[in-house]
Structure formats: C-alpha cells, structure tokens
C-alpha cells in the first residue's frame, strides 16, 4: 500500500469511557465485520478482559475507508492500534503510540477527562502525534458535552467547537470521525528502499502458532521466508508468515513502509519477541535500532503459594505457560516456613499482580495464597557494597549505611470539593505536594511525589472511598529516595514467621506490628500452652499479644462408653492436623495464614 494512503492511529481513553464500543462501531462501519457477526467488544479477546471490562493486550486491526472530496473517491487504509489503559502498562502504551501518527482522545461526555487519560495524552503529545479530541456517549441523558468540551479545550489548547461529539453506542458521529482521521492524521513517512526496520508493539502467545508478533514497519519491507533479526539480542529467526489483521489474521506477501501487521517466526516464548524491540533482516540489516526500547522490569514482588502443597508442580507449570505470553512476569522458587514451597514473583504493578493471580486461579484451577507485595529496595551495606532486596527475608540483619526506596510521581484528578481529603490521604502516605491545577472550576489536578510502597497496597481503594469513586489516579516511576525503613518481624513463641515480615517506614512499624499481632490473636486457635505473639524490629519488641492456653480434651465430651464415636472424633482431629503448619511448637491452621495475609 502506498504510505500516502495509510493512516495509523490509536484511541486514548479511560476505562469505561467506551473505547471498545467505539472500535466495534468502526469495524462495522468500515465493513470489516458484518453486523450479524458483531459480538460486543470484538477486540477484547481475553475472557478476563471481557469480564473485568479492561483491555490488557494491545490488539490492532486494519480498516478500509473511502473518502470522497469534490466528487473524487479515494481509498485509504487505516490501522487502529489498541492500547491498554491501565497505569501498569504505560510502557506498552508508549510503544503503541510510537506506532501511530495520530491519536483519538476519547472522553466520556458525562465524566470528563481522567488522570490516566491525561498521562497518556501527554505521552502522545510528547511524541508529536496529531490529537483528535472526541466526546463520547452524547446519547446519555447525563452527558454535558459543553462543559467537558471546555475542559478539554483548556488542556490541549483548541477551540471547544472543534471537538467532535459521538456515540459509540448509537453510531452518531462515527462516520465523521473516520473522515477526520483521514483528513487530519499525517501519512507515515519512511525509507522504502533502506534497510528494514519494524517496531514490535505487542507479542502474543498462540497455542497453535507460537508467538504472534505485532509490528509497525518503519523502513524497508518485511517479507515471509526471509531471515529476521531481533536487534536487542541479535537472535535470528526464520520469518514463516507475515500478514494483516482485518479482523482475523490473513497472510500477505509482505508489509511495507507505514504498514501494521503481524509476523510469525515459530518461537514459543514471547521473551524472544520483546515489545519495543526493532526487527530487521539478518542480511543487509539495519545498524541502528529504533529508539526507546526498554527491558521489562518488575516493580512489585510477592510470594505465591499453593493452598494445597501438592499443587506446587501444577503452579510451576502454570507459571511457565503464563510466561510464554507475558514477558514482564518473572518468578523463582522460594520456600517459607509458614507456607511451604512457592514462588517469588515479580510484576509491573499491582494490577498486573492481581490479573496474574486471577489467571492462575481461573485458567489453571489453582488455589493460591499471596504474601504482602513489596517494592524493590536498594541498600548500601556497612562495607559500602550495594545490594538489591526484593524479598523481606533477604533484608540484612546488620546496619545499613543507607536504604533507598523507589518513588513515583502521581497525578490525581477529582472534583475540587475533595481537595482537602485527598491532601490528607497523600500526606499520611508520605506524599509531597508537587503542584495543583484547576482543569475547570469544579475539577482539580493534584500532583504528588510519593514512595511507591505507599501506593501499591490500598492507596487507590482509599482514594476511591474518600472521593466516592470520583477520583482517578496515575503514577510513573521517578527514581529513588533515601528513607528510614525497617523490617518488622512477627514472632510466634519467639519464632519469626517469614510470610508476615514486612519492610515499612519506621514511623509505620508500630501500626503494622499492632495490626498483625491483633489479627493473629483472632485467627490462631488456643493451644495447650500460652503463646505470645510479638512484633519486633531487630531484637526490639514493639507489640505483643497473648493467646491463652487451654486444655484441649475432645474426649471429655464423650462420657458414656461409645467407642465408635470416640474413634471418629480422634480421626477428625487427625484430619484437622494435616492442614496445620507447625511454627516452633505452635500449630497454626493454614486458613489462619490465608486470612491474615488477605487484605482487609
Ligand atoms: P476498557 O476496555 O475497560 O478500557 O473500557 P472501554 O473504554 O473499552 O469501554 P466499553 O466500550 O467497554 O464501554 C464501557 C461502558 O460504556 C459499556 O457499558 C458500554 O455499553 C457503555 N458505552 C460505550 N459507549 C457508549 C455510548 O456511546 N453511549 C452509551 N450510553 N453508553 C456507552
């Protein structure tokens, strides 16, 4: 296809602002999917995506469109590149944006712009994409397009009257939007005769075909039966098939400058085909890769354990399978006194962690316990040596010269009436106000710098509940800062229970210790002897509870000589013991660990 006739764009939108519905409508209007084949949210392929209503993996689709000006019709090809909307996947978003010349900024006309949308908008503006602002859901009675048009105009500096108004649901305005995309978004530019360079913006594992790599060709051409090279690793692969998606994959003779499509090389593991990497030909290939490639780096770590220890091999299998489709997921075996055999897993963020756990439980039918998540710490030891800690149990006993923790820049957007309560919350999480802007008279944007550890637990939930669900949040990494952090251990009868150890700021140590000892007192059944539960920082005890002793004599109830009843009771007690873990002399039912580790 002549690059002049190609338009590549993505849709930037907040969750639920109607991106999938609009994409569906575009598929239909361009004739790519017939009305009767249409199923809701055609592009969201993963079941979990559909249920949670979020887009996890970028998908892309080719749309033909004819524009008539002055009685002359011209055929165009548009590529819609779908971007994930959640903060954890910012890197994937940035790569998807890199594959486009323009972006549709889609905003719910009853909600206004949200923090993540704003963050992605800035990302797109940074990359000089042409922005087409659009208000969606104008069919809603609650829609207030005039108000939100003013807000958007204020942010991107355009005329409020130039903002398109559409409804993905009824289809109103969508034809005009497609025309505008052709008119406003520039055609891709590249060197058709130069060495091939194509950017990977997504790769997905397919059971039958192996890894399917989605690419945007920047220079040259990608053709089947040619050997290609992944420039970040230098590894070469036979290119078995290239093609386009419209909406199902279809093999083609090749992809030229500006074209978006897929490539299959027969590799089985997405880590061989990394998002952001540049593909070139093995012979006469490019010498300079496209810029911006980054290795996926886990930001949040947590232990994952099977509730039933005999599921351990199944969990390993499942993790291996998931990793084929998720280059950002890392794991290694670990053992815990309390929880047995499991894995230490690294994730991009909290949502990534939740989704992974949910997929493991659902797709692989596993029951799992996860330990409290933690971020990655950097310590400078007394001898001046640098060490990285991703697991509280690796925290050194000795004194450290300095401890660093990762920090993030957060943006919160909310109705202005909540400014006070949001500030209070951010300050209680060690946040530092960076700035505040009114987007309109009634909505405000607050910027804080905060330790990442304070965000990853329940910050978003706390924010939502304090603002009745009206606040939205975005964050990005912003380096590290030195902090007074300590490890709090929880001891049962003097014995540390590894799964409960946590790294916290020293001002929060007492609160954590208190919370955990109280919780465990409730959860652990009384034993034949008294059991102290203590929280400690190093050798210093900071909180203590006691579980009083009982004499547990189940047979006492069975007066009379009913021997079979006695036997039954004894067997039942034995059954119960199997699911007990012994910490020192204390027997703790597995459920107590599960309950203590589940967030409240
Ligand atoms: P993510 O995939 O999670 O990012 O969400 P999304 O932005 O793709 O939103 P989706 O298309 O799933 O729409 C969210 C909800 O809004 C659904 O219940 C849609 O039916 C509804 N919706 C989408 N577009 C419109 C519209 O134009 N009008 C009305 N009334 N409802 C809409």
PDB file of N, CA and C in Angstrom, residues 169-255:
ATOM      1  N   UNK A 169     -22.312   3.970  20.918  1.00  0.00           N
ATOM      2  CA  UNK A 169     -23.461   3.084  21.069  1.00  0.00           C
ATOM      3  C   UNK A 169     -24.431   3.229  19.900  1.00  0.00           C
ATOM      4  N   UNK A 170     -24.830   4.458  19.606  1.00  0.00           N
ATOM      5  CA  UNK A 170     -25.799   4.647  18.521  1.00  0.00           C
ATOM      6  C   UNK A 170     -25.100   4.796  17.173  1.00  0.00           C
ATOM      7  N   UNK A 171     -23.814   5.087  17.190  1.00  0.00           N
ATOM      8  CA  UNK A 171     -23.086   5.277  15.935  1.00  0.00           C
ATOM      9  C   UNK A 171     -23.061   6.733  15.491  1.00  0.00           C
ATOM     10  N   UNK A 172     -23.763   7.609  16.200  1.00  0.00           N
ATOM     11  CA  UNK A 172     -23.809   9.020  15.809  1.00  0.00           C
ATOM     12  C   UNK A 172     -22.407   9.622  15.766  1.00  0.00           C
ATOM     13  N   UNK A 173     -22.087  10.276  14.656  1.00  0.00           N
ATOM     14  CA  UNK A 173     -20.814  10.991  14.552  1.00  0.00           C
ATOM     15  C   UNK A 173     -19.606  10.137  14.218  1.00  0.00           C
ATOM     16  N   UNK A 174     -19.762   8.822  14.144  1.00  0.00           N
ATOM     17  CA  UNK A 174     -18.586   7.969  13.952  1.00  0.00           C
ATOM     18  C   UNK A 174     -18.070   8.036  12.503  1.00  0.00           C
ATOM     19  N   UNK A 175     -18.987   8.138  11.535  1.00  0.00           N
ATOM     20  CA  UNK A 175     -18.561   8.293  10.141  1.00  0.00           C
ATOM     21  C   UNK A 175     -17.724   9.565   9.986  1.00  0.00           C
ATOM     22  N   UNK A 176     -18.209  10.642  10.578  1.00  0.00           N
ATOM     23  CA  UNK A 176     -17.469  11.911  10.520  1.00  0.00           C
ATOM     24  C   UNK A 176     -16.094  11.753  11.166  1.00  0.00           C
ATOM     25  N   UNK A 177     -16.056  11.014  12.264  1.00  0.00           N
ATOM     26  CA  UNK A 177     -14.786  10.808  12.948  1.00  0.00           C
ATOM     27  C   UNK A 177     -13.796  10.084  12.028  1.00  0.00           C
ATOM     28  N   UNK A 178     -14.274   9.049  11.311  1.00  0.00           N
ATOM     29  CA  UNK A 178     -13.389   8.314  10.410  1.00  0.00           C
ATOM     30  C   UNK A 178     -12.869   9.244   9.309  1.00  0.00           C
ATOM     31  N   UNK A 179     -13.739  10.115   8.802  1.00  0.00           N
ATOM     32  CA  UNK A 179     -13.303  11.094   7.788  1.00  0.00           C
ATOM     33  C   UNK A 179     -12.240  12.030   8.354  1.00  0.00           C
ATOM     34  N   UNK A 180     -12.453  12.473   9.574  1.00  0.00           N
ATOM     35  CA  UNK A 180     -11.497  13.388  10.218  1.00  0.00           C
ATOM     36  C   UNK A 180     -10.136  12.729  10.399  1.00  0.00           C
ATOM     37  N   UNK A 181     -10.160  11.444  10.740  1.00  0.00           N
ATOM     38  CA  UNK A 181      -8.900  10.720  10.935  1.00  0.00           C
ATOM     39  C   UNK A 181      -8.074  10.756   9.647  1.00  0.00           C
ATOM     40  N   UNK A 182      -8.744  10.492   8.520  1.00  0.00           N
ATOM     41  CA  UNK A 182      -8.043  10.519   7.234  1.00  0.00           C
ATOM     42  C   UNK A 182      -7.545  11.926   6.942  1.00  0.00           C
ATOM     43  N   UNK A 183      -8.402  12.910   7.230  1.00  0.00           N
ATOM     44  CA  UNK A 183      -8.077  14.291   6.887  1.00  0.00           C
ATOM     45  C   UNK A 183      -6.944  14.861   7.753  1.00  0.00           C
ATOM     46  N   UNK A 184      -6.998  14.589   9.045  1.00  0.00           N
ATOM     47  CA  UNK A 184      -6.094  15.287   9.964  1.00  0.00           C
ATOM     48  C   UNK A 184      -4.791  14.559  10.283  1.00  0.00           C
ATOM     49  N   UNK A 185      -4.858  13.234  10.320  1.00  0.00           N
ATOM     50  CA  UNK A 185      -3.654  12.500  10.745  1.00  0.00           C
ATOM     51  C   UNK A 185      -2.699  12.347   9.561  1.00  0.00           C
ATOM     52  N   UNK A 186      -1.435  12.677   9.756  1.00  0.00           N
ATOM     53  CA  UNK A 186      -0.492  12.591   8.642  1.00  0.00           C
ATOM     54  C   UNK A 186      -0.217  11.154   8.214  1.00  0.00           C
ATOM     55  N   UNK A 187       0.144  11.002   6.954  1.00  0.00           N
ATOM     56  CA  UNK A 187       0.535   9.686   6.451  1.00  0.00           C
ATOM     57  C   UNK A 187       1.906   9.329   7.013  1.00  0.00           C
ATOM     58  N   UNK A 188       2.190   8.036   7.170  1.00  0.00           N
ATOM     59  CA  UNK A 188       3.509   7.632   7.682  1.00  0.00           C
ATOM     60  C   UNK A 188       4.618   7.952   6.677  1.00  0.00           C
ATOM     61  N   UNK A 189       5.794   8.241   7.208  1.00  0.00           N
ATOM     62  CA  UNK A 189       6.947   8.501   6.345  1.00  0.00           C
ATOM     63  C   UNK A 189       8.036   7.497   6.695  1.00  0.00           C
ATOM     64  N   UNK A 190       8.684   6.960   5.707  1.00  0.00           N
ATOM     65  CA  UNK A 190       9.782   6.036   5.965  1.00  0.00           C
ATOM     66  C   UNK A 190      10.597   5.851   4.703  1.00  0.00           C
ATOM     67  N   UNK A 191      11.718   5.179   4.832  1.00  0.00           N
ATOM     68  CA  UNK A 191      12.594   4.949   3.689  1.00  0.00           C
ATOM     69  C   UNK A 191      12.299   3.568   3.113  1.00  0.00           C
ATOM     70  N   UNK A 192      11.560   3.561   1.992  1.00  0.00           N
ATOM     71  CA  UNK A 192      11.104   2.289   1.422  1.00  0.00           C
ATOM     72  C   UNK A 192      12.284   1.455   0.910  1.00  0.00           C
ATOM     73  N   UNK A 193      13.368   2.111   0.486  1.00  0.00           N
ATOM     74  CA  UNK A 193      14.486   1.374  -0.104  1.00  0.00           C
ATOM     75  C   UNK A 193      15.606   1.108   0.896  1.00  0.00           C
ATOM     76  N   UNK A 194      15.461   1.665   2.091  1.00  0.00           N
ATOM     77  CA  UNK A 194      16.508   1.481   3.097  1.00  0.00           C
ATOM     78  C   UNK A 194      16.414   0.103   3.735  1.00  0.00           C
ATOM     79  N   UNK A 195      17.361  -0.211   4.643  1.00  0.00           N
ATOM     80  CA  UNK A 195      17.297  -1.478   5.366  1.00  0.00           C
ATOM     81  C   UNK A 195      16.022  -1.538   6.219  1.00  0.00           C
ATOM     82  N   UNK A 196      15.497  -2.751   6.347  1.00  0.00           N
ATOM     83  CA  UNK A 196      14.225  -2.930   7.046  1.00  0.00           C
ATOM     84  C   UNK A 196      14.331  -2.609   8.530  1.00  0.00           C
ATOM     85  N   UNK A 197      13.370  -1.828   9.021  1.00  0.00           N
ATOM     86  CA  UNK A 197      13.233  -1.635  10.467  1.00  0.00           C
ATOM     87  C   UNK A 197      11.744  -1.660  10.795  1.00  0.00           C
ATOM     88  N   UNK A 198      11.383  -2.588  11.698  1.00  0.00           N
ATOM     89  CA  UNK A 198       9.988  -2.667  12.117  1.00  0.00           C
ATOM     90  C   UNK A 198       9.968  -2.702  13.629  1.00  0.00           C
ATOM     91  N   UNK A 199       9.001  -2.000  14.240  1.00  0.00           N
ATOM     92  CA  UNK A 199       8.938  -1.980  15.691  1.00  0.00           C
ATOM     93  C   UNK A 199       7.888  -2.953  16.212  1.00  0.00           C
ATOM     94  N   UNK A 200       8.275  -3.717  17.216  1.00  0.00           N
ATOM     95  CA  UNK A 200       7.314  -4.618  17.856  1.00  0.00           C
ATOM     96  C   UNK A 200       6.524  -3.821  18.879  1.00  0.00           C
ATOM     97  N   UNK A 201       5.204  -3.773  18.726  1.00  0.00           N
ATOM     98  CA  UNK A 201       4.436  -3.087  19.762  1.00  0.00           C
ATOM     99  C   UNK A 201       3.583  -4.040  20.576  1.00  0.00           C
ATOM    100  N   UNK A 202       3.579  -5.289  20.193  1.00  0.00           N
ATOM    101  CA  UNK A 202       2.878  -6.284  21.009  1.00  0.00           C
ATOM    102  C   UNK A 202       3.314  -7.664  20.559  1.00  0.00           C
ATOM    103  N   UNK A 203       3.320  -8.629  21.482  1.00  0.00           N
ATOM    104  CA  UNK A 203       3.503 -10.010  21.049  1.00  0.00           C
ATOM    105  C   UNK A 203       2.674 -10.908  21.950  1.00  0.00           C
ATOM    106  N   UNK A 204       2.022 -11.841  21.314  1.00  0.00           N
ATOM    107  CA  UNK A 204       1.033 -12.679  21.990  1.00  0.00           C
ATOM    108  C   UNK A 204       1.325 -14.139  21.700  1.00  0.00           C
ATOM    109  N   UNK A 205       1.242 -14.962  22.725  1.00  0.00           N
ATOM    110  CA  UNK A 205       1.457 -16.390  22.519  1.00  0.00           C
ATOM    111  C   UNK A 205       0.161 -17.049  22.076  1.00  0.00           C
ATOM    112  N   UNK A 206       0.245 -17.810  21.003  1.00  0.00           N
ATOM    113  CA  UNK A 206      -0.919 -18.522  20.497  1.00  0.00           C
ATOM    114  C   UNK A 206      -0.608 -20.011  20.545  1.00  0.00           C
ATOM    115  N   UNK A 207      -1.505 -20.789  21.132  1.00  0.00           N
ATOM    116  CA  UNK A 207      -1.255 -22.214  21.328  1.00  0.00           C
ATOM    117  C   UNK A 207      -0.878 -22.924  20.034  1.00  0.00           C
ATOM    118  N   UNK A 208      -1.501 -22.526  18.937  1.00  0.00           N
ATOM    119  CA  UNK A 208      -1.282 -23.255  17.693  1.00  0.00           C
ATOM    120  C   UNK A 208      -0.133 -22.714  16.874  1.00  0.00           C
ATOM    121  N   UNK A 209       0.071 -21.392  16.926  1.00  0.00           N
ATOM    122  CA  UNK A 209       1.028 -20.788  16.014  1.00  0.00           C
ATOM    123  C   UNK A 209       2.305 -20.314  16.702  1.00  0.00           C
ATOM    124  N   UNK A 210       2.369 -20.471  18.007  1.00  0.00           N
ATOM    125  CA  UNK A 210       3.514 -19.919  18.713  1.00  0.00           C
ATOM    126  C   UNK A 210       3.314 -18.427  18.900  1.00  0.00           C
ATOM    127  N   UNK A 211       4.426 -17.700  18.994  1.00  0.00           N
ATOM    128  CA  UNK A 211       4.307 -16.272  19.272  1.00  0.00           C
ATOM    129  C   UNK A 211       3.908 -15.498  18.013  1.00  0.00           C
ATOM    130  N   UNK A 212       2.858 -14.699  18.139  1.00  0.00           N
ATOM    131  CA  UNK A 212       2.444 -13.810  17.066  1.00  0.00           C
ATOM    132  C   UNK A 212       2.931 -12.409  17.442  1.00  0.00           C
ATOM    133  N   UNK A 213       3.774 -11.834  16.596  1.00  0.00           N
ATOM    134  CA  UNK A 213       4.377 -10.539  16.897  1.00  0.00           C
ATOM    135  C   UNK A 213       3.710  -9.455  16.061  1.00  0.00           C
ATOM    136  N   UNK A 214       3.224  -8.409  16.746  1.00  0.00           N
ATOM    137  CA  UNK A 214       2.600  -7.315  16.015  1.00  0.00           C
ATOM    138  C   UNK A 214       3.623  -6.230  15.769  1.00  0.00           C
ATOM    139  N   UNK A 215       3.714  -5.796  14.518  1.00  0.00           N
ATOM    140  CA  UNK A 215       4.755  -4.844  14.164  1.00  0.00           C
ATOM    141  C   UNK A 215       4.213  -3.686  13.352  1.00  0.00           C
ATOM    142  N   UNK A 216       4.976  -2.612  13.401  1.00  0.00           N
ATOM    143  CA  UNK A 216       4.748  -1.484  12.502  1.00  0.00           C
ATOM    144  C   UNK A 216       6.042  -1.322  11.715  1.00  0.00           C
ATOM    145  N   UNK A 217       5.932  -1.401  10.406  1.00  0.00           N
ATOM    146  CA  UNK A 217       7.114  -1.254   9.574  1.00  0.00           C
ATOM    147  C   UNK A 217       7.441   0.229   9.453  1.00  0.00           C
ATOM    148  N   UNK A 218       8.681   0.575   9.763  1.00  0.00           N
ATOM    149  CA  UNK A 218       9.103   1.972   9.677  1.00  0.00           C
ATOM    150  C   UNK A 218       9.848   2.203   8.352  1.00  0.00           C
ATOM    151  N   UNK A 219      10.851   1.380   8.090  1.00  0.00           N
ATOM    152  CA  UNK A 219      11.593   1.471   6.819  1.00  0.00           C
ATOM    153  C   UNK A 219      11.614   0.104   6.147  1.00  0.00           C
ATOM    154  N   UNK A 220      11.818   0.115   4.838  1.00  0.00           N
ATOM    155  CA  UNK A 220      12.010  -1.129   4.101  1.00  0.00           C
ATOM    156  C   UNK A 220      10.767  -1.986   4.081  1.00  0.00           C
ATOM    157  N   UNK A 221      10.999  -3.311   4.075  1.00  0.00           N
ATOM    158  CA  UNK A 221       9.893  -4.230   3.895  1.00  0.00           C
ATOM    159  C   UNK A 221      10.109  -5.504   4.701  1.00  0.00           C
ATOM    160  N   UNK A 222       9.023  -6.078   5.193  1.00  0.00           N
ATOM    161  CA  UNK A 222       9.094  -7.371   5.875  1.00  0.00           C
ATOM    162  C   UNK A 222       8.418  -8.389   4.986  1.00  0.00           C
ATOM    163  N   UNK A 223       9.130  -9.491   4.689  1.00  0.00           N
ATOM    164  CA  UNK A 223       8.533 -10.497   3.819  1.00  0.00           C
ATOM    165  C   UNK A 223       8.676 -11.887   4.412  1.00  0.00           C
ATOM    166  N   UNK A 224       7.757 -12.778   4.039  1.00  0.00           N
ATOM    167  CA  UNK A 224       7.877 -14.149   4.525  1.00  0.00           C
ATOM    168  C   UNK A 224       9.096 -14.845   3.923  1.00  0.00           C
ATOM    169  N   UNK A 225       9.558 -15.880   4.574  1.00  0.00           N
ATOM    170  CA  UNK A 225      10.704 -16.703   4.154  1.00  0.00           C
ATOM    171  C   UNK A 225      12.027 -15.941   4.132  1.00  0.00           C
ATOM    172  N   UNK A 226      12.089 -14.870   4.875  1.00  0.00           N
ATOM    173  CA  UNK A 226      13.344 -14.126   4.988  1.00  0.00           C
ATOM    174  C   UNK A 226      13.806 -14.285   6.423  1.00  0.00           C
ATOM    175  N   UNK A 227      15.125 -14.351   6.620  1.00  0.00           N
ATOM    176  CA  UNK A 227      15.614 -14.439   7.991  1.00  0.00           C
ATOM    177  C   UNK A 227      15.615 -13.058   8.629  1.00  0.00           C
ATOM    178  N   UNK A 228      15.004 -12.961   9.832  1.00  0.00           N
ATOM    179  CA  UNK A 228      14.967 -11.663  10.502  1.00  0.00           C
ATOM    180  C   UNK A 228      15.781 -11.696  11.785  1.00  0.00           C
ATOM    181  N   UNK A 229      16.175 -10.512  12.221  1.00  0.00           N
ATOM    182  CA  UNK A 229      16.980 -10.408  13.433  1.00  0.00           C
ATOM    183  C   UNK A 229      16.295  -9.475  14.434  1.00  0.00           C
ATOM    184  N   UNK A 230      16.285  -9.916  15.703  1.00  0.00           N
ATOM    185  CA  UNK A 230      15.794  -9.064  16.784  1.00  0.00           C
ATOM    186  C   UNK A 230      16.981  -8.236  17.258  1.00  0.00           C
ATOM    187  N   UNK A 231      16.903  -6.931  17.101  1.00  0.00           N
ATOM    188  CA  UNK A 231      18.116  -6.146  17.299  1.00  0.00           C
ATOM    189  C   UNK A 231      18.604  -6.051  18.740  1.00  0.00           C
ATOM    190  N   UNK A 232      17.710  -6.225  19.737  1.00  0.00           N
ATOM    191  CA  UNK A 232      18.179  -6.105  21.122  1.00  0.00           C
ATOM    192  C   UNK A 232      19.035  -7.291  21.540  1.00  0.00           C
ATOM    193  N   UNK A 233      18.798  -8.456  20.925  1.00  0.00           N
ATOM    194  CA  UNK A 233      19.543  -9.646  21.325  1.00  0.00           C
ATOM    195  C   UNK A 233      20.421 -10.179  20.203  1.00  0.00           C
ATOM    196  N   UNK A 234      20.154  -9.759  18.972  1.00  0.00           N
ATOM    197  CA  UNK A 234      20.899 -10.282  17.841  1.00  0.00           C
ATOM    198  C   UNK A 234      20.441 -11.670  17.418  1.00  0.00           C
ATOM    199  N   UNK A 235      19.405 -12.197  18.038  1.00  0.00           N
ATOM    200  CA  UNK A 235      18.940 -13.532  17.678  1.00  0.00           C
ATOM    201  C   UNK A 235      18.228 -13.481  16.327  1.00  0.00           C
ATOM    202  N   UNK A 236      18.404 -14.535  15.529  1.00  0.00           N
ATOM    203  CA  UNK A 236      17.775 -14.557  14.210  1.00  0.00           C
ATOM    204  C   UNK A 236      16.714 -15.650  14.138  1.00  0.00           C
ATOM    205  N   UNK A 237      15.701 -15.397  13.357  1.00  0.00           N
ATOM    206  CA  UNK A 237      14.601 -16.343  13.200  1.00  0.00           C
ATOM    207  C   UNK A 237      14.141 -16.342  11.748  1.00  0.00           C
ATOM    208  N   UNK A 238      13.652 -17.513  11.316  1.00  0.00           N
ATOM    209  CA  UNK A 238      13.029 -17.586  10.007  1.00  0.00           C
ATOM    210  C   UNK A 238      11.657 -16.928  10.098  1.00  0.00           C
ATOM    211  N   UNK A 239      11.366 -16.019   9.176  1.00  0.00           N
ATOM    212  CA  UNK A 239      10.047 -15.393   9.173  1.00  0.00           C
ATOM    213  C   UNK A 239       9.103 -16.303   8.386  1.00  0.00           C
ATOM    214  N   UNK A 240       8.227 -17.009   9.082  1.00  0.00           N
ATOM    215  CA  UNK A 240       7.384 -18.007   8.432  1.00  0.00           C
ATOM    216  C   UNK A 240       6.189 -17.381   7.732  1.00  0.00           C
ATOM    217  N   UNK A 241       5.662 -16.319   8.330  1.00  0.00           N
ATOM    218  CA  UNK A 241       4.458 -15.720   7.760  1.00  0.00           C
ATOM    219  C   UNK A 241       4.367 -14.268   8.191  1.00  0.00           C
ATOM    220  N   UNK A 242       3.948 -13.394   7.270  1.00  0.00           N
ATOM    221  CA  UNK A 242       3.555 -12.051   7.675  1.00  0.00           C
ATOM    222  C   UNK A 242       2.126 -11.845   7.202  1.00  0.00           C
ATOM    223  N   UNK A 243       1.428 -10.914   7.836  1.00  0.00           N
ATOM    224  CA  UNK A 243       0.045 -10.705   7.427  1.00  0.00           C
ATOM    225  C   UNK A 243      -0.572  -9.515   8.102  1.00  0.00           C
ATOM    226  N   UNK A 244      -1.838  -9.332   7.813  1.00  0.00           N
ATOM    227  CA  UNK A 244      -2.591  -8.234   8.395  1.00  0.00           C
ATOM    228  C   UNK A 244      -3.773  -8.791   9.193  1.00  0.00           C
ATOM    229  N   UNK A 245      -4.353  -7.966  10.019  1.00  0.00           N
ATOM    230  CA  UNK A 245      -5.484  -8.379  10.849  1.00  0.00           C
ATOM    231  C   UNK A 245      -6.693  -7.561  10.422  1.00  0.00           C
ATOM    232  N   UNK A 246      -7.754  -8.220   9.985  1.00  0.00           N
ATOM    233  CA  UNK A 246      -8.862  -7.427   9.453  1.00  0.00           C
ATOM    234  C   UNK A 246     -10.196  -8.167   9.419  1.00  0.00           C
ATOM    235  N   UNK A 247     -10.810  -8.559  10.472  1.00  0.00           N
ATOM    236  CA  UNK A 247     -10.323  -8.516  11.844  1.00  0.00           C
ATOM    237  C   UNK A 247      -9.629  -9.812  12.231  1.00  0.00           C
ATOM    238  N   UNK A 248      -9.715 -10.849  11.357  1.00  0.00           N
ATOM    239  CA  UNK A 248      -8.969 -12.067  11.628  1.00  0.00           C
ATOM    240  C   UNK A 248      -7.637 -11.962  10.895  1.00  0.00           C
ATOM    241  N   UNK A 249      -6.608 -12.671  11.377  1.00  0.00           N
ATOM    242  CA  UNK A 249      -5.313 -12.615  10.718  1.00  0.00           C
ATOM    243  C   UNK A 249      -5.372 -13.207   9.296  1.00  0.00           C
ATOM    244  N   UNK A 250      -4.703 -12.568   8.349  1.00  0.00           N
ATOM    245  CA  UNK A 250      -4.693 -13.040   6.966  1.00  0.00           C
ATOM    246  C   UNK A 250      -3.274 -12.866   6.435  1.00  0.00           C
ATOM    247  N   UNK A 251      -2.704 -13.950   5.915  1.00  0.00           N
ATOM    248  CA  UNK A 251      -1.324 -13.880   5.423  1.00  0.00           C
ATOM    249  C   UNK A 251      -1.239 -12.943   4.225  1.00  0.00           C
ATOM    250  N   UNK A 252      -0.093 -12.270   4.083  1.00  0.00           N
ATOM    251  CA  UNK A 252       0.078 -11.393   2.925  1.00  0.00           C
ATOM    252  C   UNK A 252       1.479 -11.567   2.368  1.00  0.00           C
ATOM    253  N   UNK A 253       1.753 -10.910   1.249  1.00  0.00           N
ATOM    254  CA  UNK A 253       3.061 -11.076   0.579  1.00  0.00           C
ATOM    255  C   UNK A 253       4.145 -10.275   1.263  1.00  0.00           C
ATOM    256  N   UNK A 254       3.712  -9.330   2.082  1.00  0.00           N
ATOM    257  CA  UNK A 254       4.724  -8.524   2.764  1.00  0.00           C
ATOM    258  C   UNK A 254       4.115  -7.264   3.324  1.00  0.00           C
ATOM    259  N   UNK A 255       4.871  -6.606   4.171  1.00  0.00           N
ATOM    260  CA  UNK A 255       4.427  -5.345   4.759  1.00  0.00           C
ATOM    261  C   UNK A 255       5.437  -4.268   4.388  1.00  0.00           C
TER     262      UNK A 255
END
